[in-house]
């Protein structure tokens, strides 16, 4: 799989789910001031999946779980 197609999948994932990730992170206690950085952190984890991104059966559920864990780490750091 080429890097271009992995990037295209990530872009599509972002376009489809960034809004819901933002809402979830706010519910999980991320402050509006830090929200953009924490959303980016969630999608960097998705980026690190590379070609495995195509194998996600339930990307929305996966992103929800990643968001929950990233928000928990954020709260511990705060």
PDB file of N, CA and C in Angstrom:
ATOM      1  N   UNK A   1       0.844  -1.167   0.000  1.00  0.00           N
ATOM      2  CA  UNK A   1       0.000   0.000   0.000  1.00  0.00           C
ATOM      3  C   UNK A   1       0.895   1.238   0.000  1.00  0.00           C
ATOM      4  N   UNK A   2       0.573   2.202  -0.773  1.00  0.00           N
ATOM      5  CA  UNK A   2       1.418   3.384  -0.879  1.00  0.00           C
ATOM      6  C   UNK A   2       1.128   4.361   0.251  1.00  0.00           C
ATOM      7  N   UNK A   3       2.112   5.234   0.495  1.00  0.00           N
ATOM      8  CA  UNK A   3       1.928   6.249   1.527  1.00  0.00           C
ATOM      9  C   UNK A   3       0.776   7.173   1.163  1.00  0.00           C
ATOM     10  N   UNK A   4       0.605   7.419  -0.129  1.00  0.00           N
ATOM     11  CA  UNK A   4      -0.485   8.278  -0.571  1.00  0.00           C
ATOM     12  C   UNK A   4      -1.834   7.732  -0.178  1.00  0.00           C
ATOM     13  N   UNK A   5      -2.048   6.448  -0.380  1.00  0.00           N
ATOM     14  CA  UNK A   5      -3.355   5.889  -0.041  1.00  0.00           C
ATOM     15  C   UNK A   5      -3.565   5.831   1.469  1.00  0.00           C
ATOM     16  N   UNK A   6      -2.520   5.620   2.253  1.00  0.00           N
ATOM     17  CA  UNK A   6      -2.651   5.664   3.710  1.00  0.00           C
ATOM     18  C   UNK A   6      -3.016   7.078   4.147  1.00  0.00           C
ATOM     19  N   UNK A   7      -2.377   8.080   3.525  1.00  0.00           N
ATOM     20  CA  UNK A   7      -2.696   9.469   3.843  1.00  0.00           C
ATOM     21  C   UNK A   7      -4.123   9.809   3.419  1.00  0.00           C
ATOM     22  N   UNK A   8      -4.553   9.273   2.299  1.00  0.00           N
ATOM     23  CA  UNK A   8      -5.923   9.507   1.848  1.00  0.00           C
ATOM     24  C   UNK A   8      -6.922   8.911   2.826  1.00  0.00           C
ATOM     25  N   UNK A   9      -6.635   7.713   3.327  1.00  0.00           N
ATOM     26  CA  UNK A   9      -7.518   7.085   4.312  1.00  0.00           C
ATOM     27  C   UNK A   9      -7.571   7.917   5.591  1.00  0.00           C
ATOM     28  N   UNK A  10      -6.416   8.426   6.024  1.00  0.00           N
ATOM     29  CA  UNK A  10      -6.383   9.255   7.225  1.00  0.00           C
ATOM     30  C   UNK A  10      -7.178  10.532   7.003  1.00  0.00           C
ATOM     31  N   UNK A  11      -7.008  11.144   5.838  1.00  0.00           N
ATOM     32  CA  UNK A  11      -7.759  12.361   5.542  1.00  0.00           C
ATOM     33  C   UNK A  11      -9.264  12.081   5.555  1.00  0.00           C
ATOM     34  N   UNK A  12      -9.681  10.970   4.969  1.00  0.00           N
ATOM     35  CA  UNK A  12     -11.096  10.599   4.950  1.00  0.00           C
ATOM     36  C   UNK A  12     -11.596  10.340   6.374  1.00  0.00           C
ATOM     37  N   UNK A  13     -10.779   9.676   7.185  1.00  0.00           N
ATOM     38  CA  UNK A  13     -11.141   9.416   8.581  1.00  0.00           C
ATOM     39  C   UNK A  13     -11.323  10.735   9.316  1.00  0.00           C
ATOM     40  N   UNK A  14     -10.403  11.660   9.103  1.00  0.00           N
ATOM     41  CA  UNK A  14     -10.478  12.986   9.728  1.00  0.00           C
ATOM     42  C   UNK A  14     -11.758  13.698   9.292  1.00  0.00           C
ATOM     43  N   UNK A  15     -11.991  13.728   7.987  1.00  0.00           N
ATOM     44  CA  UNK A  15     -13.149  14.452   7.457  1.00  0.00           C
ATOM     45  C   UNK A  15     -14.457  13.900   8.022  1.00  0.00           C
ATOM     46  N   UNK A  16     -14.522  12.601   8.181  1.00  0.00           N
ATOM     47  CA  UNK A  16     -15.758  11.977   8.638  1.00  0.00           C
ATOM     48  C   UNK A  16     -15.940  12.028  10.152  1.00  0.00           C
ATOM     49  N   UNK A  17     -14.852  11.985  10.911  1.00  0.00           N
ATOM     50  CA  UNK A  17     -14.987  11.769  12.357  1.00  0.00           C
ATOM     51  C   UNK A  17     -14.401  12.863  13.249  1.00  0.00           C
ATOM     52  N   UNK A  18     -13.751  13.874  12.699  1.00  0.00           N
ATOM     53  CA  UNK A  18     -13.118  14.893  13.552  1.00  0.00           C
ATOM     54  C   UNK A  18     -14.136  15.592  14.455  1.00  0.00           C
ATOM     55  N   UNK A  19     -15.309  15.877  13.920  1.00  0.00           N
ATOM     56  CA  UNK A  19     -16.326  16.551  14.732  1.00  0.00           C
ATOM     57  C   UNK A  19     -16.769  15.715  15.920  1.00  0.00           C
ATOM     58  N   UNK A  20     -16.989  14.433  15.696  1.00  0.00           N
ATOM     59  CA  UNK A  20     -17.424  13.579  16.808  1.00  0.00           C
ATOM     60  C   UNK A  20     -16.296  13.365  17.810  1.00  0.00           C
ATOM     61  N   UNK A  21     -15.054  13.286  17.336  1.00  0.00           N
ATOM     62  CA  UNK A  21     -13.917  13.166  18.259  1.00  0.00           C
ATOM     63  C   UNK A  21     -13.840  14.411  19.140  1.00  0.00           C
ATOM     64  N   UNK A  22     -14.023  15.585  18.542  1.00  0.00           N
ATOM     65  CA  UNK A  22     -14.002  16.837  19.318  1.00  0.00           C
ATOM     66  C   UNK A  22     -15.086  16.812  20.404  1.00  0.00           C
ATOM     67  N   UNK A  23     -16.303  16.422  20.031  1.00  0.00           N
ATOM     68  CA  UNK A  23     -17.398  16.390  21.010  1.00  0.00           C
ATOM     69  C   UNK A  23     -17.112  15.386  22.124  1.00  0.00           C
ATOM     70  N   UNK A  24     -16.576  14.224  21.763  1.00  0.00           N
ATOM     71  CA  UNK A  24     -16.270  13.214  22.774  1.00  0.00           C
ATOM     72  C   UNK A  24     -15.200  13.725  23.735  1.00  0.00           C
ATOM     73  N   UNK A  25     -14.170  14.351  23.198  1.00  0.00           N
ATOM     74  CA  UNK A  25     -13.094  14.840  24.057  1.00  0.00           C
ATOM     75  C   UNK A  25     -13.603  15.904  25.026  1.00  0.00           C
ATOM     76  N   UNK A  26     -14.499  16.760  24.568  1.00  0.00           N
ATOM     77  CA  UNK A  26     -15.085  17.745  25.482  1.00  0.00           C
ATOM     78  C   UNK A  26     -15.858  17.041  26.596  1.00  0.00           C
ATOM     79  N   UNK A  27     -16.626  16.012  26.245  1.00  0.00           N
ATOM     80  CA  UNK A  27     -17.373  15.250  27.260  1.00  0.00           C
ATOM     81  C   UNK A  27     -16.435  14.538  28.222  1.00  0.00           C
ATOM     82  N   UNK A  28     -15.257  14.145  27.731  1.00  0.00           N
ATOM     83  CA  UNK A  28     -14.288  13.431  28.562  1.00  0.00           C
ATOM     84  C   UNK A  28     -13.421  14.376  29.387  1.00  0.00           C
ATOM     85  N   UNK A  29     -13.697  15.687  29.323  1.00  0.00           N
ATOM     86  CA  UNK A  29     -13.025  16.619  30.215  1.00  0.00           C
ATOM     87  C   UNK A  29     -11.882  17.423  29.626  1.00  0.00           C
ATOM     88  N   UNK A  30     -11.673  17.377  28.333  1.00  0.00           N
ATOM     89  CA  UNK A  30     -10.640  18.201  27.707  1.00  0.00           C
ATOM     90  C   UNK A  30     -11.168  19.631  27.616  1.00  0.00           C
ATOM     91  N   UNK A  31     -10.361  20.598  28.011  1.00  0.00           N
ATOM     92  CA  UNK A  31     -10.797  21.986  27.971  1.00  0.00           C
ATOM     93  C   UNK A  31     -10.794  22.502  26.534  1.00  0.00           C
ATOM     94  N   UNK A  32     -11.673  23.446  26.233  1.00  0.00           N
ATOM     95  CA  UNK A  32     -11.696  24.020  24.882  1.00  0.00           C
ATOM     96  C   UNK A  32     -10.346  24.605  24.449  1.00  0.00           C
ATOM     97  N   UNK A  33      -9.597  25.115  25.403  1.00  0.00           N
ATOM     98  CA  UNK A  33      -8.280  25.684  25.097  1.00  0.00           C
ATOM     99  C   UNK A  33      -7.324  24.631  24.539  1.00  0.00           C
ATOM    100  N   UNK A  34      -7.402  23.425  25.050  1.00  0.00           N
ATOM    101  CA  UNK A  34      -6.489  22.354  24.641  1.00  0.00           C
ATOM    102  C   UNK A  34      -7.082  21.420  23.593  1.00  0.00           C
ATOM    103  N   UNK A  35      -8.315  21.657  23.206  1.00  0.00           N
ATOM    104  CA  UNK A  35      -9.041  20.711  22.372  1.00  0.00           C
ATOM    105  C   UNK A  35      -8.346  20.414  21.041  1.00  0.00           C
ATOM    106  N   UNK A  36      -7.909  21.430  20.326  1.00  0.00           N
ATOM    107  CA  UNK A  36      -7.267  21.188  19.022  1.00  0.00           C
ATOM    108  C   UNK A  36      -6.043  20.294  19.144  1.00  0.00           C
ATOM    109  N   UNK A  37      -5.234  20.526  20.170  1.00  0.00           N
ATOM    110  CA  UNK A  37      -4.030  19.713  20.357  1.00  0.00           C
ATOM    111  C   UNK A  37      -4.373  18.263  20.685  1.00  0.00           C
ATOM    112  N   UNK A  38      -5.401  18.061  21.488  1.00  0.00           N
ATOM    113  CA  UNK A  38      -5.767  16.707  21.899  1.00  0.00           C
ATOM    114  C   UNK A  38      -6.430  15.962  20.736  1.00  0.00           C
ATOM    115  N   UNK A  39      -7.227  16.665  19.931  1.00  0.00           N
ATOM    116  CA  UNK A  39      -7.785  16.041  18.722  1.00  0.00           C
ATOM    117  C   UNK A  39      -6.645  15.593  17.814  1.00  0.00           C
ATOM    118  N   UNK A  40      -5.659  16.448  17.657  1.00  0.00           N
ATOM    119  CA  UNK A  40      -4.513  16.092  16.822  1.00  0.00           C
ATOM    120  C   UNK A  40      -3.803  14.863  17.378  1.00  0.00           C
ATOM    121  N   UNK A  41      -3.696  14.773  18.683  1.00  0.00           N
ATOM    122  CA  UNK A  41      -3.058  13.618  19.307  1.00  0.00           C
ATOM    123  C   UNK A  41      -3.801  12.319  18.962  1.00  0.00           C
ATOM    124  N   UNK A  42      -5.133  12.367  18.974  1.00  0.00           N
ATOM    125  CA  UNK A  42      -5.934  11.195  18.610  1.00  0.00           C
ATOM    126  C   UNK A  42      -5.631  10.781  17.172  1.00  0.00           C
ATOM    127  N   UNK A  43      -5.605  11.746  16.257  1.00  0.00           N
ATOM    128  CA  UNK A  43      -5.392  11.408  14.858  1.00  0.00           C
ATOM    129  C   UNK A  43      -3.933  11.065  14.549  1.00  0.00           C
ATOM    130  N   UNK A  44      -3.002  11.502  15.389  1.00  0.00           N
ATOM    131  CA  UNK A  44      -1.615  11.047  15.234  1.00  0.00           C
ATOM    132  C   UNK A  44      -1.504   9.559  15.559  1.00  0.00           C
ATOM    133  N   UNK A  45      -2.279   9.106  16.505  1.00  0.00           N
ATOM    134  CA  UNK A  45      -2.318   7.669  16.808  1.00  0.00           C
ATOM    135  C   UNK A  45      -2.856   6.911  15.604  1.00  0.00           C
ATOM    136  N   UNK A  46      -3.894   7.449  14.974  1.00  0.00           N
ATOM    137  CA  UNK A  46      -4.421   6.825  13.756  1.00  0.00           C
ATOM    138  C   UNK A  46      -3.370   6.845  12.649  1.00  0.00           C
ATOM    139  N   UNK A  47      -2.646   7.936  12.529  1.00  0.00           N
ATOM    140  CA  UNK A  47      -1.594   8.044  11.520  1.00  0.00           C
ATOM    141  C   UNK A  47      -0.530   6.971  11.737  1.00  0.00           C
ATOM    142  N   UNK A  48      -0.198   6.713  12.992  1.00  0.00           N
ATOM    143  CA  UNK A  48       0.813   5.708  13.311  1.00  0.00           C
ATOM    144  C   UNK A  48       0.390   4.299  12.895  1.00  0.00           C
ATOM    145  N   UNK A  49      -0.911   4.087  12.703  1.00  0.00           N
ATOM    146  CA  UNK A  49      -1.374   2.781  12.230  1.00  0.00           C
ATOM    147  C   UNK A  49      -0.925   2.507  10.802  1.00  0.00           C
ATOM    148  N   UNK A  50      -0.727   3.550  10.022  1.00  0.00           N
ATOM    149  CA  UNK A  50      -0.299   3.371   8.630  1.00  0.00           C
ATOM    150  C   UNK A  50      -1.298   2.542   7.849  1.00  0.00           C
ATOM    151  N   UNK A  51      -0.811   1.495   7.209  1.00  0.00           N
ATOM    152  CA  UNK A  51      -1.658   0.648   6.375  1.00  0.00           C
ATOM    153  C   UNK A  51      -2.711  -0.108   7.183  1.00  0.00           C
ATOM    154  N   UNK A  52      -2.481  -0.296   8.474  1.00  0.00           N
ATOM    155  CA  UNK A  52      -3.460  -0.986   9.319  1.00  0.00           C
ATOM    156  C   UNK A  52      -4.754  -0.190   9.442  1.00  0.00           C
ATOM    157  N   UNK A  53      -4.698   1.089   9.119  1.00  0.00           N
ATOM    158  CA  UNK A  53      -5.889   1.930   9.161  1.00  0.00           C
ATOM    159  C   UNK A  53      -6.997   1.364   8.281  1.00  0.00           C
ATOM    160  N   UNK A  54      -6.614   0.747   7.172  1.00  0.00           N
ATOM    161  CA  UNK A  54      -7.595   0.164   6.257  1.00  0.00           C
ATOM    162  C   UNK A  54      -8.294  -1.051   6.868  1.00  0.00           C
ATOM    163  N   UNK A  55      -7.699  -1.666   7.880  1.00  0.00           N
ATOM    164  CA  UNK A  55      -8.257  -2.884   8.470  1.00  0.00           C
ATOM    165  C   UNK A  55      -9.205  -2.631   9.640  1.00  0.00           C
ATOM    166  N   UNK A  56      -9.415  -1.367   9.979  1.00  0.00           N
ATOM    167  CA  UNK A  56     -10.322  -1.071  11.082  1.00  0.00           C
ATOM    168  C   UNK A  56     -11.747  -1.435  10.679  1.00  0.00           C
ATOM    169  N   UNK A  57     -12.362  -2.315  11.432  1.00  0.00           N
ATOM    170  CA  UNK A  57     -13.742  -2.724  11.126  1.00  0.00           C
ATOM    171  C   UNK A  57     -14.740  -1.678  11.579  1.00  0.00           C
ATOM    172  N   UNK A  58     -14.433  -1.020  12.681  1.00  0.00           N
ATOM    173  CA  UNK A  58     -15.334  -0.020  13.245  1.00  0.00           C
ATOM    174  C   UNK A  58     -14.515   1.216  13.599  1.00  0.00           C
ATOM    175  N   UNK A  59     -14.183   2.052  12.621  1.00  0.00           N
ATOM    176  CA  UNK A  59     -13.332   3.202  12.919  1.00  0.00           C
ATOM    177  C   UNK A  59     -13.942   4.151  13.952  1.00  0.00           C
ATOM    178  N   UNK A  60     -15.257   4.294  13.941  1.00  0.00           N
ATOM    179  CA  UNK A  60     -15.885   5.194  14.904  1.00  0.00           C
ATOM    180  C   UNK A  60     -15.695   4.680  16.332  1.00  0.00           C
ATOM    181  N   UNK A  61     -15.907   3.397  16.539  1.00  0.00           N
ATOM    182  CA  UNK A  61     -15.703   2.806  17.859  1.00  0.00           C
ATOM    183  C   UNK A  61     -14.243   2.862  18.283  1.00  0.00           C
ATOM    184  N   UNK A  62     -13.351   2.610  17.331  1.00  0.00           N
ATOM    185  CA  UNK A  62     -11.921   2.659  17.620  1.00  0.00           C
ATOM    186  C   UNK A  62     -11.519   4.077  18.027  1.00  0.00           C
ATOM    187  N   UNK A  63     -11.983   5.065  17.276  1.00  0.00           N
ATOM    188  CA  UNK A  63     -11.660   6.457  17.604  1.00  0.00           C
ATOM    189  C   UNK A  63     -12.250   6.853  18.963  1.00  0.00           C
ATOM    190  N   UNK A  64     -13.424   6.351  19.279  1.00  0.00           N
ATOM    191  CA  UNK A  64     -14.025   6.646  20.586  1.00  0.00           C
ATOM    192  C   UNK A  64     -13.130   6.127  21.710  1.00  0.00           C
ATOM    193  N   UNK A  65     -12.652   4.903  21.562  1.00  0.00           N
ATOM    194  CA  UNK A  65     -11.786   4.317  22.593  1.00  0.00           C
ATOM    195  C   UNK A  65     -10.463   5.067  22.688  1.00  0.00           C
ATOM    196  N   UNK A  66      -9.876   5.408  21.556  1.00  0.00           N
ATOM    197  CA  UNK A  66      -8.625   6.180  21.562  1.00  0.00           C
ATOM    198  C   UNK A  66      -8.867   7.537  22.219  1.00  0.00           C
ATOM    199  N   UNK A  67      -9.981   8.170  21.883  1.00  0.00           N
ATOM    200  CA  UNK A  67     -10.307   9.471  22.475  1.00  0.00           C
ATOM    201  C   UNK A  67     -10.438   9.365  23.988  1.00  0.00           C
ATOM    202  N   UNK A  68     -11.084   8.314  24.443  1.00  0.00           N
ATOM    203  CA  UNK A  68     -11.253   8.112  25.887  1.00  0.00           C
ATOM    204  C   UNK A  68      -9.901   7.976  26.575  1.00  0.00           C
ATOM    205  N   UNK A  69      -9.018   7.195  25.972  1.00  0.00           N
ATOM    206  CA  UNK A  69      -7.700   6.973  26.582  1.00  0.00           C
ATOM    207  C   UNK A  69      -6.825   8.225  26.527  1.00  0.00           C
ATOM    208  N   UNK A  70      -6.874   8.930  25.415  1.00  0.00           N
ATOM    209  CA  UNK A  70      -6.091  10.163  25.280  1.00  0.00           C
ATOM    210  C   UNK A  70      -6.606  11.213  26.270  1.00  0.00           C
ATOM    211  N   UNK A  71      -7.924  11.304  26.425  1.00  0.00           N
ATOM    212  CA  UNK A  71      -8.492  12.250  27.386  1.00  0.00           C
ATOM    213  C   UNK A  71      -8.103  11.886  28.821  1.00  0.00           C
ATOM    214  N   UNK A  72      -8.074  10.601  29.124  1.00  0.00           N
ATOM    215  CA  UNK A  72      -7.663  10.178  30.470  1.00  0.00           C
ATOM    216  C   UNK A  72      -6.219  10.574  30.737  1.00  0.00           C
ATOM    217  N   UNK A  73      -5.356  10.396  29.749  1.00  0.00           N
ATOM    218  CA  UNK A  73      -3.962  10.791  29.894  1.00  0.00           C
ATOM    219  C   UNK A  73      -3.849  12.316  30.036  1.00  0.00           C
ATOM    220  N   UNK A  74      -4.665  13.027  29.291  1.00  0.00           N
ATOM    221  CA  UNK A  74      -4.691  14.482  29.369  1.00  0.00           C
ATOM    222  C   UNK A  74      -5.068  14.935  30.794  1.00  0.00           C
ATOM    223  N   UNK A  75      -6.107  14.308  31.351  1.00  0.00           N
ATOM    224  CA  UNK A  75      -6.542  14.672  32.685  1.00  0.00           C
ATOM    225  C   UNK A  75      -5.468  14.361  33.735  1.00  0.00           C
ATOM    226  N   UNK A  76      -4.757  13.262  33.554  1.00  0.00           N
ATOM    227  CA  UNK A  76      -3.671  12.926  34.500  1.00  0.00           C
ATOM    228  C   UNK A  76      -2.551  13.969  34.431  1.00  0.00           C
ATOM    229  N   UNK A  77      -2.268  14.462  33.223  1.00  0.00           N
ATOM    230  CA  UNK A  77      -1.210  15.463  33.068  1.00  0.00           C
ATOM    231  C   UNK A  77      -1.633  16.817  33.614  1.00  0.00           C
ATOM    232  N   UNK A  78      -2.924  17.094  33.604  1.00  0.00           N
ATOM    233  CA  UNK A  78      -3.420  18.436  33.962  1.00  0.00           C
ATOM    234  C   UNK A  78      -3.318  18.735  35.446  1.00  0.00           C
TER     235      UNK A  78
END
